[in-house]
Amino acid sequence: MMDKKNLQTIKAQRDTYLQQRAQTLTKDVQSYYVFVTSWMMKMESVLSKENKSDKLAEDLNSRCNVFVQGILYAYSISTIIKTTMNMYMSMQRPMTKTSVKALCRLVELLKAVEHTFHRRSMVVADSVSLITLQLQSQALNAISNAKKRVISDKKYSEQRLDVLSSLVLAENALSGPSTKERRLVVSLALCVGTQLKTFKDEELLPLQVVLKKLDLISELCERVRLQCDCSFLYWHRAVFPIYLDDVYDNAVDAARMHYMFSALRDSVSCMLYAKHLESCDQLLGCFDKEIMGVFNEHLLDKLCKEIEKDLRLSVHTHLKLDDRNPFKVGMKDLAHFFSVKPIRFFNRFIHIKAYVTHYLDKTFYNLTTVALHDWATYSEMRNLATQRYGLTMTEAHLPSQTLEQGLDVLEIMRNIHVFVSRYLYNLNNQIFVEKASNNKHLNTINIRHIANSIRTHGTGIMNTTVNFTYQFLRKKFYIFSQFMYDEHIKSRLIKDIRFFREIKDQSDHKYPFERAEKFNRGIRKLGLTPDGQSYLDQFRQLISQIGNAMGYVRMIRSGGLHCCSSAIRFVPDLEDIVNFEELVKEEGLSEETQRSARVLDSVLSDLTSNSAEGTEYFKKLVAVFAPEFRSAKNMHLRNFYMIVPPLTVNFVEHSISCKEKLNKKNKTGAAFTDDGFAMGVAYILKLLDQYLEFDSLHWFQAVRDKYRKELSAVAKEQTVQSAGQDEKLLQTMNLTQKRLDVYLQEFELLYFSLSSARIFFRADQTAAEETQEKKGKAWRAVVSSVCPSRLDPPRPAVTGSSL
């Protein structure tokens, strides 16, 4: 019926409209984003106010305007979305990603308007009834004025009577509840009542506005639901994957997915009336499966793999697999997804955080079962997932290695810097105990663990461990040298050395306890770390870590000897081991048997040599560092013996504090042993050849004299006060006595531990005596090679009778 030219013109106009809409869509989104967000804030502000009787009309008017504004925004946004999407579909035009993202943003804004009304539905319902009464009152006032104007005219006519009757009818309709029928009657009545110029021009327009507001407010819930209905998205669900990609790329506002899923749920009500299938459940099931499949593919699975990749790269940063500089490659904070509340869709809740956590738990568990030796890597990845993303991971409860639970020698060796800072050494029992913390099972490492690990990895691991320990000690001794070279520390030590030389004759050659205590307190003035530690506390920790490393070497030696002795226990005589290969050759056995005998000889040789050289590890670690420590360029290290007394005071205070925490609820930092400090002090004194200098201080004797003197004074005071029967004073003295006993006991324990540790480093020999011993060994080796008889034991003199 229409001309083809007109059809082409319409089509061209549609194309022009779509082009213009595509160009202005982004700007429209930005504008409506500002409008809707400001409207939401205004809505919250207006509805949060308490109604005051003197300002009730003003508050109701502002609420009415806000409600109407929300409906108008929803109408405008809905019109843009439906018109644009349907025209693209009907005209078969491809939609750009930018347009898709913009339209999805408008869908989110549309549902944000609906959720705002829904969230404050209780307040809105109360307001609607009051606003309706106010609008009816305004309309009645306007109609009443017009009716008076008609009555005041005395001229009678049927038309005037009809106008007056219609105004009376409108008043009667407005005087009741604002139903749809009554409002229709009012509209029809005013069509007659506005004749004969019963309303002035400035009165008619406000009346029409009031009646339009009355229509909107009376049907507020229905209008909001109608304008914000997004069931049309069922026919445009192809945009959902693009939308999810955009959400994944812009994770900051990931919570907006709630609005999109709310829009997709609007399609369900329409599907319930489907007649082309036997049951509407089939259609619902297909829709559910399709949406969840797209959601898993474009967001959940990508998120899981990206989180796992990030954890792996963070744990293996030492491999330098790729450039992770955020300034070059950018940074995406995926943690925002885990703060999104569960999303409701059909009869389920989609919990992104729980989904990713389950994926990681399952992946880490399966991969750990395949390779048990990687347990530490996955354990570290679990901890990192908790710290970085707040994921509550499940412990795998798998054995950490093929032998038994517990740390492995290889893991300790590779991470010895972490081990010596987290574990505490016990000299007597030869065990390492993990530092205490709340709700944590403490690992214990003993010689049996070490021996089992060495049996698994071979005895060659012992020498490798010493090499790793040497590398660790090099770094720690560099920090040690820097501390001793510090001007504040060096000047204090020189001053203390000069002071002791001056007063040692008066103090019976004992270093005063008060001087060491003053040093410990005074160094806190140089500054404290955020956790309240002084420089001396950190220096004590450094020495303890050095001592823990030496304790670990001792455990490696003991574990190696235990392993070697178990393996070689069937050899009858270690000093006379036969050569099985030669014996097999003499018997003329096969080549395979000779090869087996050769392997057996090699194994026996390794076990014998490892058993013999197990005691040389301490000597090696002393010999490699001692020349550098005693060289002229490290003169500042020779003041070390003078800092030992303040260090022991600091250590005893720390030890008592750790033991007191054992009986407290918060056990973080609690410990019953820390012999690494004694091992470290003994090792460093040996490296500096300062045992004699330290012994010249008679430090521990000075400590005993000090505490025994104070205990004696307290005992005398108790005897005096017991007659006065002052219970509070006696309790105070008892507490003082206990405190002095505890401090004296801790110093005695430290003295015994230090004395024991000195034995490992041959404290009975000075550097000069060691040098003389080495020269003697060298001389004997030369003489034995030239004239072995010179080293034979002396023979008895030959007498005449013996001839």
CSV table of C-alpha atoms in Angstrom, one decimal, residues 372-376 379 395 397-413 419 423 432 434 441-446 448-450 452-454 456-457 552:
chain,number,residue,atom,x,y,z
A,372,LEU,CA,54.1,-35.2,47.3
A,373,HIS,CA,57.5,-33.5,47.2
A,374,ASP,CA,55.8,-30.3,46.1
A,375,TRP,CA,53.7,-30.1,49.2
A,376,ALA,CA,55.6,-27.0,50.5
A,379,SER,CA,51.1,-24.9,51.2
A,395,GLU,CA,44.4,-27.9,54.5
A,397,HIS,CA,46.2,-33.2,55.3
A,398,LEU,CA,48.5,-35.2,53.0
A,399,PRO,CA,52.0,-36.4,54.1
A,400,SER,CA,54.5,-33.8,53.3
A,401,GLN,CA,56.9,-36.4,51.9
A,402,THR,CA,57.1,-40.1,51.2
A,403,LEU,CA,58.6,-41.0,54.6
A,404,GLU,CA,56.7,-39.1,57.2
A,405,GLN,CA,55.2,-35.8,58.1
A,406,GLY,CA,57.6,-33.0,58.9
A,407,LEU,CA,60.1,-30.8,57.3
A,408,ASP,CA,62.6,-32.4,54.9
A,409,VAL,CA,66.3,-31.8,54.9
A,410,LEU,CA,66.2,-30.5,51.3
A,411,GLU,CA,63.4,-28.0,52.3
A,412,ILE,CA,65.4,-26.8,55.3
A,413,MET,CA,68.6,-26.5,53.3
A,419,PHE,CA,64.2,-22.1,59.2
A,423,TYR,CA,62.7,-22.6,64.9
A,432,PHE,CA,64.4,-27.8,66.9
A,434,GLU,CA,58.8,-24.2,66.0
A,441,HIS,CA,50.3,-27.3,65.8
A,442,LEU,CA,54.1,-26.9,66.5
A,443,ASN,CA,56.5,-29.0,64.4
A,444,THR,CA,59.4,-30.6,66.1
A,445,ILE,CA,62.6,-31.8,64.3
A,446,ASN,CA,64.9,-34.3,65.9
A,448,ARG,CA,65.4,-39.3,63.7
A,449,HIS,CA,63.8,-36.9,61.2
A,450,ILE,CA,67.2,-35.8,59.9
A,452,ASN,CA,65.4,-40.5,57.7
A,453,SER,CA,65.7,-37.6,55.3
A,454,ILE,CA,69.4,-38.3,54.8
A,456,THR,CA,66.2,-40.8,51.4
A,457,HIS,CA,68.4,-38.3,49.7
A,552,TYR,CA,71.4,-27.5,62.5
